[in-house]
Coordinates of C-alpha atoms and ligand atoms in Angstrom, one line a residue:
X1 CA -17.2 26.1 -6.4
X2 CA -13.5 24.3 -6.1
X3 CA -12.5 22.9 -9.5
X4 CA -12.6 20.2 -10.3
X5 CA -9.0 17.3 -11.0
X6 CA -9.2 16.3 -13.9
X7 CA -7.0 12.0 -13.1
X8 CA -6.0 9.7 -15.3
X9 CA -5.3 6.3 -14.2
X10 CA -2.5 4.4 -15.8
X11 CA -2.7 -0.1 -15.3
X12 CA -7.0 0.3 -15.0
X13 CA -7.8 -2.6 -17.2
X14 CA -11.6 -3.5 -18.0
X15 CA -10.4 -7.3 -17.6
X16 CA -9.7 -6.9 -13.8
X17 CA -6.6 -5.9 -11.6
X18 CA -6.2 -3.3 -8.6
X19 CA -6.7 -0.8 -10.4
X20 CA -10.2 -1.2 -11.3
X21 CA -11.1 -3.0 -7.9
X22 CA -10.5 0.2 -5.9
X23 CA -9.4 3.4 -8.0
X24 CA -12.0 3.1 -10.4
X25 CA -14.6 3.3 -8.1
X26 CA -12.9 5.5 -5.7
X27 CA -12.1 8.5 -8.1
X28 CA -16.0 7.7 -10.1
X29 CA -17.2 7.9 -7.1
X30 CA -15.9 11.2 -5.2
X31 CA -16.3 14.8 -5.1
X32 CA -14.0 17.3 -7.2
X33 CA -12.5 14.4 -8.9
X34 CA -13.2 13.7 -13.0
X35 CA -12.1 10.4 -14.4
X36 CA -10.9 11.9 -17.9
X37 CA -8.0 9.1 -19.5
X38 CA -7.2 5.5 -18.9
X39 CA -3.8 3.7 -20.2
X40 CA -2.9 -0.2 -20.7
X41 CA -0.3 -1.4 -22.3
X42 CA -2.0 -1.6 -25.6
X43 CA -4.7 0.8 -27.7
X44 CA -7.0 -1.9 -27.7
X45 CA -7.0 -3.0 -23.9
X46 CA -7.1 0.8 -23.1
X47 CA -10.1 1.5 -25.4
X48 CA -12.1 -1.5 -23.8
X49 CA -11.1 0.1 -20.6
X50 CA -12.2 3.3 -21.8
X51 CA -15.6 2.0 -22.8
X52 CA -16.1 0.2 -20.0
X53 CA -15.7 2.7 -17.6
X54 CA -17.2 5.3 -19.5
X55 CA -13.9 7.9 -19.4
X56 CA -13.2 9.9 -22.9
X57 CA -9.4 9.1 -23.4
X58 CA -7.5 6.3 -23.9
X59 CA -3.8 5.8 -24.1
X60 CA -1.8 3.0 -25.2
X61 CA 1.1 4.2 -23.2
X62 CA 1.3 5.0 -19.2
X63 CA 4.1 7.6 -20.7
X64 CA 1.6 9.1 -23.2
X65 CA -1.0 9.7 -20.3
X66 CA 1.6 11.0 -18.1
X67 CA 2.0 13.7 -20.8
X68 CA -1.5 14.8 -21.6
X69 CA -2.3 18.3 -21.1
X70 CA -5.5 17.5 -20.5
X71 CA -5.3 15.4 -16.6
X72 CA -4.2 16.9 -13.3
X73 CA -3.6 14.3 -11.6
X74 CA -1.7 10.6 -12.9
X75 CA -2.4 7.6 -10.6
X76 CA 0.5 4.6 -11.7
X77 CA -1.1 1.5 -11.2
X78 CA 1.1 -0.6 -13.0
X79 CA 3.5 -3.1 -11.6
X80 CA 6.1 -1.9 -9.4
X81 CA 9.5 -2.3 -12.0
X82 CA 7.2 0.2 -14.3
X83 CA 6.4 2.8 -11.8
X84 CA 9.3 5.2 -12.4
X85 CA 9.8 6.2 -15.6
X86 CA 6.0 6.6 -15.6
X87 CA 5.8 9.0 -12.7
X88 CA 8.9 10.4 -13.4
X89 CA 7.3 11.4 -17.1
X90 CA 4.4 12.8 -14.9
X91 CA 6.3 15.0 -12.6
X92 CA 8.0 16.6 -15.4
X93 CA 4.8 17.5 -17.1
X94 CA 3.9 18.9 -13.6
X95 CA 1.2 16.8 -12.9
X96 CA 0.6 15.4 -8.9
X97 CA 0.8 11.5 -9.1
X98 CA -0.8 9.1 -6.8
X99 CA 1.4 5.9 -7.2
X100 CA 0.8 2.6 -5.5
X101 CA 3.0 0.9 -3.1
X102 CA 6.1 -0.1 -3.3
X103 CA 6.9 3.4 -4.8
X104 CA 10.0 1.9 -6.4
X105 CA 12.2 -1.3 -6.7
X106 CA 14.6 -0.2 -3.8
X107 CA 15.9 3.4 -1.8
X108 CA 17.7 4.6 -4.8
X109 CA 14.6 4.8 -7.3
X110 CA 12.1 6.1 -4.2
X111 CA 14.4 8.6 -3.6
X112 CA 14.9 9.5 -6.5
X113 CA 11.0 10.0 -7.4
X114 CA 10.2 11.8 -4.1
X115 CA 13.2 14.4 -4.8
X116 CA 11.7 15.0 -8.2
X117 CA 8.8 16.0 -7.0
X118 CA 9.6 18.2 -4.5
X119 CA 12.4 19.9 -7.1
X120 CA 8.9 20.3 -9.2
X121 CA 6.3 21.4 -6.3
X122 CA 3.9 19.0 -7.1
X123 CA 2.1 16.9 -4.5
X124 CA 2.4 13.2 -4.0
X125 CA 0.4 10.2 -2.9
X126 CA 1.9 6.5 -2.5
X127 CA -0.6 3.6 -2.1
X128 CA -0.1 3.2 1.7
X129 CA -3.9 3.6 1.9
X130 CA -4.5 2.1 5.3
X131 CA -3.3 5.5 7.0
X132 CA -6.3 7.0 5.6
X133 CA -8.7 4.5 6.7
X134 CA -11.1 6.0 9.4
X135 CA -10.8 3.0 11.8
X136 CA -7.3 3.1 11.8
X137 CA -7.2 7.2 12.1
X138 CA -9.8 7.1 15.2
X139 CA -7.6 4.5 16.7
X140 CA -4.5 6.9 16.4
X141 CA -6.9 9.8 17.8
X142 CA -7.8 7.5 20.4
X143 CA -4.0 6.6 21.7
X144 CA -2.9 10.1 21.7
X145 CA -5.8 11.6 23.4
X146 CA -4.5 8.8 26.1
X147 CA -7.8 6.9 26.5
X148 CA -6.0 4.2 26.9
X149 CA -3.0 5.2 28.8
X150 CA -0.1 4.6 28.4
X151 CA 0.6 2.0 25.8
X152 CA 2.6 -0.6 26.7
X153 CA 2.7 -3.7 24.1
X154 CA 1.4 -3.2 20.2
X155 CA 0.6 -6.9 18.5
X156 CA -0.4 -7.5 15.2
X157 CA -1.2 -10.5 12.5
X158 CA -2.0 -10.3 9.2
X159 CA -3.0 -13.0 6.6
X160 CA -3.3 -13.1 2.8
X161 CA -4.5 -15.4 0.4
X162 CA -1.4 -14.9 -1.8
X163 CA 2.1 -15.5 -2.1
X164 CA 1.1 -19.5 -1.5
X165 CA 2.2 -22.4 -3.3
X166 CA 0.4 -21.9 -6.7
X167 CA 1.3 -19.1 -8.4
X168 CA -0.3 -17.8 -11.1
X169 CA 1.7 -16.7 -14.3
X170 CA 0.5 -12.8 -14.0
X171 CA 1.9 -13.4 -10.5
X172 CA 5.0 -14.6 -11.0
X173 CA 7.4 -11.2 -11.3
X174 CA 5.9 -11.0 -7.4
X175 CA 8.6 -14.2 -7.1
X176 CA 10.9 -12.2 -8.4
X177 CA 12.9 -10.4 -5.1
X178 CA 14.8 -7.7 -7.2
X179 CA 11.1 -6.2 -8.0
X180 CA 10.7 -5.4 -4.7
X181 CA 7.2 -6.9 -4.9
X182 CA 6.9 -9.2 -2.5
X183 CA 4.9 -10.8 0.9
X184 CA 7.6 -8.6 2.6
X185 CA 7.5 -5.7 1.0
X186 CA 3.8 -5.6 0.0
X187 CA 1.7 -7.1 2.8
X188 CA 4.8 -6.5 5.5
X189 CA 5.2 -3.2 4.7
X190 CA 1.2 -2.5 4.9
X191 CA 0.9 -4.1 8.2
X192 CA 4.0 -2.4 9.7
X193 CA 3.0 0.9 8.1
X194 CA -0.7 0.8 10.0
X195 CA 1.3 -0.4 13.4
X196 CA 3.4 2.9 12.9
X197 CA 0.6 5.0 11.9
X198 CA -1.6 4.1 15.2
X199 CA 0.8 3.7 17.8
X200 CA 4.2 5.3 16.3
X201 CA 7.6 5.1 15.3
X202 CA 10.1 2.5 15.6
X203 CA 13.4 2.9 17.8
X204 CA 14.6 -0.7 16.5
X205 CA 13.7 -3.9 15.2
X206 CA 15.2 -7.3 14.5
X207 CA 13.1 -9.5 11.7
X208 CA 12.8 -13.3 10.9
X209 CA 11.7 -14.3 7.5
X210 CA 11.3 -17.7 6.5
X211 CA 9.6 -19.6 3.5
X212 CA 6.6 -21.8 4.8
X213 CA 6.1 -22.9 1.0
X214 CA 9.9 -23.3 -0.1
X215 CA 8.2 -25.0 -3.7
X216 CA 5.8 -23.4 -5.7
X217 CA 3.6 -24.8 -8.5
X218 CA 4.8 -21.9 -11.5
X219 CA 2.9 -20.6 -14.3
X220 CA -0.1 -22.6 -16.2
X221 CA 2.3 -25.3 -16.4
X222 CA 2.5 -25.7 -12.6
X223 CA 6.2 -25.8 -13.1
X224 CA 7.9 -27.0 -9.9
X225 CA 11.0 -24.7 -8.8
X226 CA 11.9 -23.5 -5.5
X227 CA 10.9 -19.9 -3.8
X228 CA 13.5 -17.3 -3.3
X229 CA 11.4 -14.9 -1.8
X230 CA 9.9 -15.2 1.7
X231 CA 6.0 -16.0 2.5
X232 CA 6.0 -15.0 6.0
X233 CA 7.5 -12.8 8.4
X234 CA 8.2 -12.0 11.9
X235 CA 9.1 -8.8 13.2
X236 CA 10.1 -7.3 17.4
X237 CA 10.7 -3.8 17.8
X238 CA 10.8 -1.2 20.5
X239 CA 8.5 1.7 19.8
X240 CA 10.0 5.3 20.2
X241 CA 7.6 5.5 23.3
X242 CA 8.8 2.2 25.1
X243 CA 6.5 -0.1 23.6
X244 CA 6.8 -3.0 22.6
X245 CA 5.7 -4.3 19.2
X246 CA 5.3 -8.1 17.6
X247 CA 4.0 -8.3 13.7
X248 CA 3.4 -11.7 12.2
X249 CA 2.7 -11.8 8.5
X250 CA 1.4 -14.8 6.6
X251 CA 1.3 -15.7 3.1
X252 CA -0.4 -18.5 1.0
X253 CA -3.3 -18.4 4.3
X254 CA -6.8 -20.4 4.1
X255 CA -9.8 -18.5 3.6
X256 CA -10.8 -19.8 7.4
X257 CA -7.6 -18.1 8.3
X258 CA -8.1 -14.7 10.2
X259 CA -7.6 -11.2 7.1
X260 CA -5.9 -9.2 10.2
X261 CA -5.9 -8.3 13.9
X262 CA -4.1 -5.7 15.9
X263 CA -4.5 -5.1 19.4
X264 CA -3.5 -2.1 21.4
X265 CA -3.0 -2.7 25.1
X266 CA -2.5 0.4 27.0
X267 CA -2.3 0.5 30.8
X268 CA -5.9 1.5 31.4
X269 CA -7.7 0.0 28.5
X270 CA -6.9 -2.0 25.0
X271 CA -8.0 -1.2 21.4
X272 CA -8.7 -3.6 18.9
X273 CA -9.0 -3.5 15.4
X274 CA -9.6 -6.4 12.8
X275 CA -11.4 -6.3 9.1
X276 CA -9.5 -6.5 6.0
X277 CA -9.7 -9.1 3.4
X278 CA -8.8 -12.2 2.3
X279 CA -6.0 -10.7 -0.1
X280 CA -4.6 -8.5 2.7
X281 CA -5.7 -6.2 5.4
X282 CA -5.5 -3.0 3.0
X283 CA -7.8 -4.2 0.5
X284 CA -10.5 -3.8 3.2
X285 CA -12.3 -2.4 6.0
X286 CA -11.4 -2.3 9.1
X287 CA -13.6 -2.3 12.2
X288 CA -12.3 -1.1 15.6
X289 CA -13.6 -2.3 19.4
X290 CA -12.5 0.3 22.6
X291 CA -12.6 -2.4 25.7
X292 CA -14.1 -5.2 23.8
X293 CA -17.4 -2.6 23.0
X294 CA -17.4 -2.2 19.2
X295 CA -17.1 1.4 18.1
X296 CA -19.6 3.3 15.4
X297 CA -17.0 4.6 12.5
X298 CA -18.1 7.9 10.5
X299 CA -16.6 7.0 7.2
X300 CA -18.1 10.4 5.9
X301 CA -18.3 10.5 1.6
X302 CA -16.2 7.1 1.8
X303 CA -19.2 5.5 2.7
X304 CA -20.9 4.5 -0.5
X305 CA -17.4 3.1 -2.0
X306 CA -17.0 -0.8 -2.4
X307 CA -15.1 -2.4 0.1
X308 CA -11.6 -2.6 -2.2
X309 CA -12.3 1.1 -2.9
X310 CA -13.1 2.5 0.4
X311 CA -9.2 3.1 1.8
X312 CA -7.6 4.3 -1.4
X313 CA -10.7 6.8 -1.7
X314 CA -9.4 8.4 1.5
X315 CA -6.2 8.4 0.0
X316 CA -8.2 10.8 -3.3
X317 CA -10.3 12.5 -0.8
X318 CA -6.6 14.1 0.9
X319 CA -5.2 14.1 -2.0
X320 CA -7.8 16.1 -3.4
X321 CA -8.5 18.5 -0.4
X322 CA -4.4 19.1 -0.8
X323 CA -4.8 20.1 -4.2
X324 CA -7.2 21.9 -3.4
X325 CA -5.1 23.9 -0.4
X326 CA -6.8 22.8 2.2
X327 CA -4.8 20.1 4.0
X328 CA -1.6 18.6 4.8
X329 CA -2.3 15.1 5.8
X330 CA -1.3 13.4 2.5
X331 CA 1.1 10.0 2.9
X332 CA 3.9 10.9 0.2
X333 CA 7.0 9.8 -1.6
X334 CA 9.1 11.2 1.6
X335 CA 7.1 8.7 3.5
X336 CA 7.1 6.3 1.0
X337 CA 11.4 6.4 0.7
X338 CA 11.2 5.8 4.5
X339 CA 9.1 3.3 4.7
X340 CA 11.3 1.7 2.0
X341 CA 14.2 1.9 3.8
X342 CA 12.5 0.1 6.9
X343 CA 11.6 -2.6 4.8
X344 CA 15.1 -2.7 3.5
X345 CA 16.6 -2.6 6.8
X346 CA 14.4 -5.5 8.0
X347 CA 15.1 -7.8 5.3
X348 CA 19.2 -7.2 6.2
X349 CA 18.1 -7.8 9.8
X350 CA 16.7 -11.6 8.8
X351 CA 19.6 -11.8 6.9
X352 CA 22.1 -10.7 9.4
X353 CA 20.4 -12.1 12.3
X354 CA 20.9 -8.2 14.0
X355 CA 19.6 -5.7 15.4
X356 CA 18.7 -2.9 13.3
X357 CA 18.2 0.7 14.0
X358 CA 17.5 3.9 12.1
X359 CA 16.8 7.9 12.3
X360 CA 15.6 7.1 8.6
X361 CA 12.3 5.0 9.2
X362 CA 9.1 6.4 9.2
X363 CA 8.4 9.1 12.0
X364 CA 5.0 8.0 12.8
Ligands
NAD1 N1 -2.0 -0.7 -2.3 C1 -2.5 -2.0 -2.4 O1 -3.2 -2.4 -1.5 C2 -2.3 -2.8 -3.7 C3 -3.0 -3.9 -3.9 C4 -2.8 -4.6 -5.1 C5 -1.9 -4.1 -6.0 N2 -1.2 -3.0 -5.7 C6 -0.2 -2.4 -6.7 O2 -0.9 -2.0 -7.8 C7 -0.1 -2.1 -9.0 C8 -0.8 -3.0 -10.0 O3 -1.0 -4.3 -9.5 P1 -2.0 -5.3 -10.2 O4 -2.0 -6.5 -9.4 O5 -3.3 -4.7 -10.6 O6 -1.1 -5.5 -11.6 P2 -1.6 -6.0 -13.0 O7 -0.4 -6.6 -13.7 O8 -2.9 -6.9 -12.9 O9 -2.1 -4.7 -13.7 C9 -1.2 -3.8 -14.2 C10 -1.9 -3.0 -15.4 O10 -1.0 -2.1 -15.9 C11 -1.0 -2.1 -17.3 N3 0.3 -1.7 -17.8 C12 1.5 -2.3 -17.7 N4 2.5 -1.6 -18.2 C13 1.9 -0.4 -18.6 C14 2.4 0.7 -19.2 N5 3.7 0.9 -19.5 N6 1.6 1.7 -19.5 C15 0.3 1.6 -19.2 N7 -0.3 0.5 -18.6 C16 0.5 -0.5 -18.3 C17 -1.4 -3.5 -17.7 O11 -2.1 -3.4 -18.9 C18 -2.4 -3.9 -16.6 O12 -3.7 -3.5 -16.9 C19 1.3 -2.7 -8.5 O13 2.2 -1.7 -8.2 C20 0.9 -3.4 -7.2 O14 2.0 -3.5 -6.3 C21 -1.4 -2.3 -4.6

């Protein structure tokens, strides 16, 4: 029998958060994985955590976690200004991390994580977890086995809930643009990422991104001050294949509003997929339709996981079977610095009003 990873999950808080919405119940929930330590940012909030999830160790300290003999594998679920010294800690004590997008706060620190851990041969996961969603891998299947021919035009919205005019305290380093945590490079970055993943790489792209809520209520207080980071975005590029692809991305959206839709239109047929949630495509599933006929999706053992749980368990279950030695098809830091530098070069591209290009983006 394989053995079993021993993960500890730094940012899984009994009070509520990402964390517990999704890799809780993902890594509970699978095979070959045991849920062995949690960290907050305080003993008490971890030992809470610890009870309530039923896992022997608690940590007061991502760092401390990081360096416990006893866990294989570190996920950093904390917010994204935090994430490097914690999985930098990690890789040092040779433990493979699972970290959540965005990997860092800009190129530098992503490259900087993803050349540690290939200096230390341990293996990576970054929390672009709609790449292991199975709609989203059988429509990929399904444009390079050609059933649609060949694709000519890729189009894709996607909505959230957040990033509107009433921003919560807990969400206010998200206004923040040097965190790198943003509509753009959270929800943006998703939605380009899966656009890549299905119907491959970028050749160029020029980007619009404007503030549809340019004053937000701040804090309890409701503080009235103006937004410096952008709620929506628009994005053209040319795909490597000669393809054309439009992204819209939408912040502070009504719940009537449509989660996501991308369509696929090839010359002998179109793909459609749709699904995610009202906080973003990635925090849900995603159904998929070959010529308007809605397909049957084997999720296999990711199943049985709760809807916020189901994509990042695909990201544990290749994670895992990688450990393990027996596949290859893990999204990782080197992805993650690419995809960073996309995002980057998008954001200059609004800025600039040009035309960007780059042999550094994600390959596909
Ligand atoms: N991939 C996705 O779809 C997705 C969705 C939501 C959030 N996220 C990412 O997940 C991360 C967490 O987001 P969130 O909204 O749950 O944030 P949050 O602030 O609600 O939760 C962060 C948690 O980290 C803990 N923490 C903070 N500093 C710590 C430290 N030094 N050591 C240990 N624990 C510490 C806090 O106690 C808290 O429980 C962010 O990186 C965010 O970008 C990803």
């Amino acid at each position: 029998m394989a053995k079993t990873i021993r993960v500890g999950i730094i940012g899984a808080s009994a009070q509520g958060g990402w964390a517990r919405e999704s890799h809780v119940p993902a890594v509970t929930d699978l095979e070959g994985l045991d849920f062995i330590a949690v960290a907050t940012n305080s003993q008490a909030t971890a030992d809470a955590a610890a009870r309530a999830f039923g896992v022997p160790s608690a940590f007061a300290s991502g760092l401390d976690l990081a360096r416990s003999a006893d866990v294989d594998l570190v996920a950093v679920c904390t917010r994204v200004p935090d994430h490097r010294d914690i999985v930098l800690a990690a890789i040092a004590a040779g433990k493979h991390v699972y970290c959540e997008w965005p990997l860092g706060k800009d190129v530098a620190e992503a490259e900087e994580m993803a050349a540690a851990a290939r200096r230390a041969g341990v293996l990576t996961a970054v929390g672009l977890q709609l790449r292991a969603n199975p709609a989203a891998k059988k429509a990929r299947e399904l444009i390079a086995s050609g059933t649609i021919g060949r694709l000519l035009s890729v189009s894709t919205y996607s909505s959230t809930a957040g990033f509107g005019p009433d921003v919560p305290e807990q969400f206010l380093y998200l206004e923040e643009p040097a965190n790198f945590a943003n509509l753009v490079t959270i929800q943006g970055a998703h939605t380009i990422d899966l656009a890549v993943a299905v119907a491959g790489p970028l050749k160029d792209l020029n980007a619009l991104t404007t503030r549809q809520y340019p004053q937000i209520a701040a804090g309890a207080e409701g503080e009235r001050r103006p937004r410096v980071t952008y709620d929506h975005l628009l994005l053209q590029g040319r795909l490597a294949a000669g393809s054309a692809l439009s992204v819209e991305v939408a912040g502070g959206r009504p719940p009537e509003d449509t989660p996501f839709s991308l369509r696929l239109v090839g010359d002998r047929g179109v793909i459609d997929l749709d699904g995610g949630a009202m906080r973003g495509l990635q925090s849900g599933r995603l159904g998929l339709a070959l010529n308007g006929a809605r397909q049957a999706i084997d999720e296999g053992e990711l199943a049985p996981l709760p809807d916020a749980a189901a994509n990042v368990g695909g990201v544990y279950a290749g994670l895992r079977d990688a450990i393990r030695g027996g596949s290859s098809g893990v999204t990782d830091f080197d992805h993650a610095v690419r995809l960073t530098r996309l995002v980057t070069d998008l954001l200059a591209s609004s800025e600039t009003g040009t035309r960007n290009t780059s042999p550094d983006w994600p390959t596909g």
